[in-house]
GROMACS .gro file of C-alpha atoms in nm:
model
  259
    1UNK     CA    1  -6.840 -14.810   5.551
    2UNK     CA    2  -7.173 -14.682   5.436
    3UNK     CA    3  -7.297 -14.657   5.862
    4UNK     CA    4  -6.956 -14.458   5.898
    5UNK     CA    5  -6.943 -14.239   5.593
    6UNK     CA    6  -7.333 -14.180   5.501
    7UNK     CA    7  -7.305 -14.294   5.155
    8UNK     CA    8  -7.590 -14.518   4.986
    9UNK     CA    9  -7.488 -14.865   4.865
   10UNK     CA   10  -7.559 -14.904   4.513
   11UNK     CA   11  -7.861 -15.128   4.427
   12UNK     CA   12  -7.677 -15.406   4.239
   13UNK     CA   13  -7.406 -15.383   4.472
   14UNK     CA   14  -7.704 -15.475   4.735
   15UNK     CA   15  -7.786 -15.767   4.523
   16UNK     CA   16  -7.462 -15.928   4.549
   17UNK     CA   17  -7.496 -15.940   4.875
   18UNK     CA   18  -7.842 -16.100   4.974
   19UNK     CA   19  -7.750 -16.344   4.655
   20UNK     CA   20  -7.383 -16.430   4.820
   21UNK     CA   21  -7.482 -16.376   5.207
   22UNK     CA   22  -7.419 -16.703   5.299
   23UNK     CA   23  -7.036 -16.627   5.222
   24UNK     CA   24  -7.025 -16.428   5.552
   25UNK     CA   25  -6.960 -16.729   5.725
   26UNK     CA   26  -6.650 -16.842   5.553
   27UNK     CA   27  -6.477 -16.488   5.711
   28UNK     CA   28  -6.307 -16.513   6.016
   29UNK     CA   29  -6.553 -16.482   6.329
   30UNK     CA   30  -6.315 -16.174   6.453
   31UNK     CA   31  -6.348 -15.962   6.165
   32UNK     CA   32  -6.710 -15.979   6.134
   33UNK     CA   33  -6.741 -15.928   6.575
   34UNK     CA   34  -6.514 -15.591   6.466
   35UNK     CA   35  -6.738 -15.478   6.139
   36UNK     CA   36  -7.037 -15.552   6.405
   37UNK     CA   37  -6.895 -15.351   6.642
   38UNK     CA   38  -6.786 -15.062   6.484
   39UNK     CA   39  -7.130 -15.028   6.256
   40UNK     CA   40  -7.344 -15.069   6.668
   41UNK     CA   41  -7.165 -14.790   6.748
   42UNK     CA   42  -7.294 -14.536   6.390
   43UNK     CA   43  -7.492 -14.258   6.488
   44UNK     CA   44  -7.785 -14.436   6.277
   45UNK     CA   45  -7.694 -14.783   6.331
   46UNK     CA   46  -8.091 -14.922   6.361
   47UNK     CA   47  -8.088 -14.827   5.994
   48UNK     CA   48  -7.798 -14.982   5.863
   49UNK     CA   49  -7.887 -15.318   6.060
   50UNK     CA   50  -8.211 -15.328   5.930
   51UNK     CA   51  -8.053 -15.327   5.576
   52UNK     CA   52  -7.802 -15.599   5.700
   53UNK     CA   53  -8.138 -15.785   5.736
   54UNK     CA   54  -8.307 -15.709   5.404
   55UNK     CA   55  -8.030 -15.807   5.245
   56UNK     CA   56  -7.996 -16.129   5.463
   57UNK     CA   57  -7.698 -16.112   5.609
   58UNK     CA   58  -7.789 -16.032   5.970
   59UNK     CA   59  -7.924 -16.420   6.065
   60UNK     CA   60  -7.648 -16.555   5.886
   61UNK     CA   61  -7.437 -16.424   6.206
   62UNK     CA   62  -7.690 -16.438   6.480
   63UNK     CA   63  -7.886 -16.692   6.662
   64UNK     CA   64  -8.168 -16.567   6.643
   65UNK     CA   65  -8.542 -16.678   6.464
   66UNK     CA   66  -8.576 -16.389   6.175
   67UNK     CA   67  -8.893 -16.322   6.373
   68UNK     CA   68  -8.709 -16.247   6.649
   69UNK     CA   69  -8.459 -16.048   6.511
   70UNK     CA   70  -8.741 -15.825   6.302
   71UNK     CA   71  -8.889 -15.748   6.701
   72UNK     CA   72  -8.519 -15.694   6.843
   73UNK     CA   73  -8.446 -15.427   6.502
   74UNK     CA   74  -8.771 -15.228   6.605
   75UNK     CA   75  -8.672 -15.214   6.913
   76UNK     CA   76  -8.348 -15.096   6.822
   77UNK     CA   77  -8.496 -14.825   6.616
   78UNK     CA   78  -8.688 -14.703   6.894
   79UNK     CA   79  -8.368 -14.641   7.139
   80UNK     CA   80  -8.194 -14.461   6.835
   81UNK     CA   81  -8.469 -14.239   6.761
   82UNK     CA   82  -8.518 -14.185   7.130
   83UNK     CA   83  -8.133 -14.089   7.177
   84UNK     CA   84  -8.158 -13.779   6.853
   85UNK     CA   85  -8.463 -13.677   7.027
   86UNK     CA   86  -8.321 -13.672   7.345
   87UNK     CA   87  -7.970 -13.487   7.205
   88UNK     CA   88  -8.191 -13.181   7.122
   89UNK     CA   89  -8.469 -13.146   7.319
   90UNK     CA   90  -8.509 -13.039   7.644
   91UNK     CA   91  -8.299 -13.245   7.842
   92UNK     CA   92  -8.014 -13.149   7.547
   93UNK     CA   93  -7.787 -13.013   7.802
   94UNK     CA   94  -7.824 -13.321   8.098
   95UNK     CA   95  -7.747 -13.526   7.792
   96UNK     CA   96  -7.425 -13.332   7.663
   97UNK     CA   97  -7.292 -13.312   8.021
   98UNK     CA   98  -7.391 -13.652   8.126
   99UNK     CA   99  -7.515 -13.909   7.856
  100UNK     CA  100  -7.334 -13.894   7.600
  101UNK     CA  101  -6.998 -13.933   7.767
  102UNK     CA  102  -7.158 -14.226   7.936
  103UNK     CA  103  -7.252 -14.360   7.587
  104UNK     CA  104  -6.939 -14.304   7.443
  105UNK     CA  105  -6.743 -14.451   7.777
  106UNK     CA  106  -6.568 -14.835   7.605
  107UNK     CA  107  -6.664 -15.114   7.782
  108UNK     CA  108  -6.414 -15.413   7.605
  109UNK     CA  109  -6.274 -15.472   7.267
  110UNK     CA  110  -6.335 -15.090   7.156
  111UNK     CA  111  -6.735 -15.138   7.225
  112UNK     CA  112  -6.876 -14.794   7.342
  113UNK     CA  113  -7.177 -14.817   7.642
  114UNK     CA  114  -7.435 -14.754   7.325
  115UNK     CA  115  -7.294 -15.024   7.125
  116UNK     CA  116  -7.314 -15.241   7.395
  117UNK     CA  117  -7.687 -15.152   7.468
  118UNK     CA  118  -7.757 -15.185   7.082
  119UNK     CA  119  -7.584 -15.518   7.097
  120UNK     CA  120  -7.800 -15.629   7.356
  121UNK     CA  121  -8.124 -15.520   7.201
  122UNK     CA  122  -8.021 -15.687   6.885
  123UNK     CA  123  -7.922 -16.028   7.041
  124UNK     CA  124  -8.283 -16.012   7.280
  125UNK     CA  125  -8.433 -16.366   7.292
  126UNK     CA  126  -8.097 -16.560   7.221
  127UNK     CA  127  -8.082 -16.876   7.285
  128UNK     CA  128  -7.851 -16.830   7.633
  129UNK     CA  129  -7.782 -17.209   7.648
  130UNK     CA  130  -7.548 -17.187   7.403
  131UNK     CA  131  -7.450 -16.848   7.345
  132UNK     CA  132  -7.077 -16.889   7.360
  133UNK     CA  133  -7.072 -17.103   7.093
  134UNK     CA  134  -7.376 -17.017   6.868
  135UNK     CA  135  -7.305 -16.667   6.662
  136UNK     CA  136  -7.057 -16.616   6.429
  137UNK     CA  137  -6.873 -16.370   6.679
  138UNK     CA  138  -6.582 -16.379   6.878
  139UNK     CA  139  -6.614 -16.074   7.205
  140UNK     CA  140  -6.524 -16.133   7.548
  141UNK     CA  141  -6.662 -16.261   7.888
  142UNK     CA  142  -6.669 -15.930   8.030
  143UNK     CA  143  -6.928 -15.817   7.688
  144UNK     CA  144  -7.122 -16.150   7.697
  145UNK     CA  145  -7.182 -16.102   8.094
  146UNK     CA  146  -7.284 -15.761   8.050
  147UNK     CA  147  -7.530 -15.800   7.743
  148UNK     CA  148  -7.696 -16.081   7.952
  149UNK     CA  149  -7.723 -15.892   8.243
  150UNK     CA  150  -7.876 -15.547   8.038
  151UNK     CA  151  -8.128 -15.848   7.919
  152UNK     CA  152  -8.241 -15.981   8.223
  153UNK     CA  153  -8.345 -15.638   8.333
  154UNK     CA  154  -8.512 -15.576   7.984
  155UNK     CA  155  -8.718 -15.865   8.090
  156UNK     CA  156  -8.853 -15.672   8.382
  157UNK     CA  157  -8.977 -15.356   8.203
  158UNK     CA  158  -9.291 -15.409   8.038
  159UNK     CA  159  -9.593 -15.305   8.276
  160UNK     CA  160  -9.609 -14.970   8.505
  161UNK     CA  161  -9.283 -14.914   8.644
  162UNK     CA  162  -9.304 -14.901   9.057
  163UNK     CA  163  -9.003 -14.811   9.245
  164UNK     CA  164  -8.998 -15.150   9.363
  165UNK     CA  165  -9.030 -15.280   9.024
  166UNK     CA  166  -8.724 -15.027   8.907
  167UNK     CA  167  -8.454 -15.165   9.247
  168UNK     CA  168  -8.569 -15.547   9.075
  169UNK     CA  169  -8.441 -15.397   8.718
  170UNK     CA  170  -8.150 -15.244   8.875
  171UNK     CA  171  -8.067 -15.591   9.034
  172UNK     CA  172  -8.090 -15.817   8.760
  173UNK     CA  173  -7.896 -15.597   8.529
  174UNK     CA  174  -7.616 -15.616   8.767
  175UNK     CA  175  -7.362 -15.348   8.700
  176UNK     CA  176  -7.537 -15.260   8.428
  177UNK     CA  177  -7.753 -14.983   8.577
  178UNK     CA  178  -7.704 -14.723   8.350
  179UNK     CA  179  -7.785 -14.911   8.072
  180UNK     CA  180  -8.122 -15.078   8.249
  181UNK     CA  181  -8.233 -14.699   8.332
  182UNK     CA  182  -8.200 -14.596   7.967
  183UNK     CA  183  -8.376 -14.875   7.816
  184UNK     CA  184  -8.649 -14.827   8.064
  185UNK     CA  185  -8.678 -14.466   7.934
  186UNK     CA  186  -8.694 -14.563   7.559
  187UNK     CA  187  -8.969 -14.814   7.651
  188UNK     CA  188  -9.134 -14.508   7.803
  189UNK     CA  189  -9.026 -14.260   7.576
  190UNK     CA  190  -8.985 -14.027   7.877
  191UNK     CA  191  -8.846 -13.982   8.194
  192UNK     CA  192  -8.466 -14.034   8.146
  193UNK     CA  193  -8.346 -13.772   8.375
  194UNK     CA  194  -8.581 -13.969   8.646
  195UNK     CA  195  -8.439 -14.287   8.546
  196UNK     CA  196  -8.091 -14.196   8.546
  197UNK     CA  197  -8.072 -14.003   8.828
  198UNK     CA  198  -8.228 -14.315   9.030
  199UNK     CA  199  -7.983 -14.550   8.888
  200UNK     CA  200  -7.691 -14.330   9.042
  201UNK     CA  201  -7.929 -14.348   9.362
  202UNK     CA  202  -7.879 -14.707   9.328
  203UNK     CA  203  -7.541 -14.735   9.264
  204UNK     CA  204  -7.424 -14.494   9.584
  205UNK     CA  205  -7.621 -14.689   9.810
  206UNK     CA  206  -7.480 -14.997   9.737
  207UNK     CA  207  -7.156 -14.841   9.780
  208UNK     CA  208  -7.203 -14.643  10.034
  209UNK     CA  209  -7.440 -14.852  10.289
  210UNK     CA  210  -7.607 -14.737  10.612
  211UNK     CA  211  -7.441 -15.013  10.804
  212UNK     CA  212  -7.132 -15.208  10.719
  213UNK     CA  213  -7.171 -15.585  10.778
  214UNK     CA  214  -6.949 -15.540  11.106
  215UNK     CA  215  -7.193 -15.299  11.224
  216UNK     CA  216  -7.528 -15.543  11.205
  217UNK     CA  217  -7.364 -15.830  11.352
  218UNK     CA  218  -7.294 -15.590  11.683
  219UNK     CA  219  -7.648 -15.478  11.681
  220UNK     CA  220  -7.760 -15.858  11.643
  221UNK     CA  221  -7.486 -15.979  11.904
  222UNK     CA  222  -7.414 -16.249  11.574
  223UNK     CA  223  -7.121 -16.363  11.413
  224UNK     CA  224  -7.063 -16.386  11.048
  225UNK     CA  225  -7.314 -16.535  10.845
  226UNK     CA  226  -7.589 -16.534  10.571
  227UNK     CA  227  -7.811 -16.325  10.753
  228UNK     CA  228  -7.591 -16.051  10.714
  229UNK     CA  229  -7.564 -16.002  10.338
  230UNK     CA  230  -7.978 -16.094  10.328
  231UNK     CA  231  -8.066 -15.758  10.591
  232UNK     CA  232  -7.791 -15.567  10.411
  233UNK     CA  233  -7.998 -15.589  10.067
  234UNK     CA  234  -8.295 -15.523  10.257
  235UNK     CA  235  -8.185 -15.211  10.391
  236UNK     CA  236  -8.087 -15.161  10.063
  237UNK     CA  237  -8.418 -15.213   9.896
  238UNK     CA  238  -8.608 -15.011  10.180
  239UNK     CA  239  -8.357 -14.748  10.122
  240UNK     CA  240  -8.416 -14.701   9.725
  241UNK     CA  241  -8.789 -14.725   9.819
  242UNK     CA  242  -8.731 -14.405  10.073
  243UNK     CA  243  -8.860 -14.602  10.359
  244UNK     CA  244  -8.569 -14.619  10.520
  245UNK     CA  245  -8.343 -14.274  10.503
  246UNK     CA  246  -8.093 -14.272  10.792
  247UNK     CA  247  -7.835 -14.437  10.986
  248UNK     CA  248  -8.077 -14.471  11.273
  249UNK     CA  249  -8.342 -14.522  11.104
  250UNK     CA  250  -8.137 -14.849  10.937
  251UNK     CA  251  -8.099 -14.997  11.320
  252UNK     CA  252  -8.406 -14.922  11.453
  253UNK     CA  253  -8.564 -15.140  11.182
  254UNK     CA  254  -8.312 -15.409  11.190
  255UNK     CA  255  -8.371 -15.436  11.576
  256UNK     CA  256  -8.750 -15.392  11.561
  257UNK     CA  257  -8.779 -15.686  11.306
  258UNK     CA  258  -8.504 -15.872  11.393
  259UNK     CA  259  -8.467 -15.859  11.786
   0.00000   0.00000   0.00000
């Protein structure tokens, strides 16, 4: 209520709550996956989970070392101070046409695309082999799938990002491109028209491809098989990386490397 409205919990009010935290668990696993839910998707939501952790409520629902979940709030604060600085700066209008509506898209249970991405910052470093059974939360397949997949590309962005280092992002967050491109800009601070703008690169070729899988096995004289899917994501690749730009230029390799 206090994310949502803007209002200051009282101090003694606060008290109760880091002496009593341990209550949380005794309320039913949906209600606190809503309350979670609806406060990752407050304008400053960073600042109201960091308070959930002062006052020691936020481990009693995660499964996460406090450690852990002291590096996952600052970087949590970083993407929401990126996102204000990024609603009214420069790139203010690319943001109001085409971020924020992607933020504010739902992915399941009433999660927004930001809530999602906050969700997967804060659960960073879980422990995967038994996350379905581990937090105090109740959210679907489709939301556990996704927050792993925004993670596994968070795993790739630390170091100079190549364009070859951006398609391996893009692949392990699986579906989750959009997301993967705006982390990468918050761990740059810059860049997120760039980013963005390759992720939709990313996401056209894959739907659109140079050559259909019909199409390589006539240039290979082949029937189905393996193969196929293997030079498809390598034209793939070689077309993110702008080595490879055409049609032709698709079979020329495939027969020059493959014939």
């Amino acid at each position: 209520l206090a994310a949502q409205l803007g209002f200051t919990i009282e101090r003694d009010t606060r008290n109760y709550l880091r002496k009593h935290s341990s209550k949380i668990k005794e309320t039913a696993s949906e209600r606190i996956t809503q309350e979670l839910f609806k406060l990752l998707m407050t304008e400053n939501a960073s600042y109201y989970m960091s308070l959930c952790e002062k006052d020691k409520v936020l481990h009693k629902i995660l499964n996460v070392t406090n450690a852990k979940i002291k590096d996952n709030l600052l970087m949590l604060i970083k993407f929401d101070q990126f996102i204000k600085r990024f609603g009214s700066g420069k790139f203010k209008k690319l943001f109001y046409s085409r971020i924020s509506p992607l933020l504010n898209s739902t992915i399941s249970q009433g999660l927004s695309r930001s809530g999602l991405i906050r969700l997967s910052i804060l659960l960073n470093n879980m422990n995967r082999a038994n996350a379905n059974k581990c937090f105090n939360l109740r959210y679907s397949k489709s939301i556990m799938k996704r927050v792993m997949n925004i993670q596994d590309g968070m795993m790739l962005t630390t170091g100079r990002i190549t364009k070859s280092k951006l398609y391996d992002v893009f692949t392990a967050a699986v579906d989750c491109e959009y997301e993967a491109a705006l982390i990468v800009s918050v761990t740059r601070q810059n860049n997120v028209d760039k980013f963005i703008n390759r992720a939709n690169d990313y996401i056209k070729f894959k739907k659109y491809p140079l050559l259909d899988g019909h199409e390589i096995q006539k240039i290979l004289n082949i029937g189905p098989s393996a193969l196929i899917g293997k030079i498809q994501v390598e034209v793939h690749k070689r077309r993110f990386l702008g080595i490879i730009r055409t049609k032709t230029e698709a079979q020329h390799w495939i027969i020059s490397n493959l014939t």
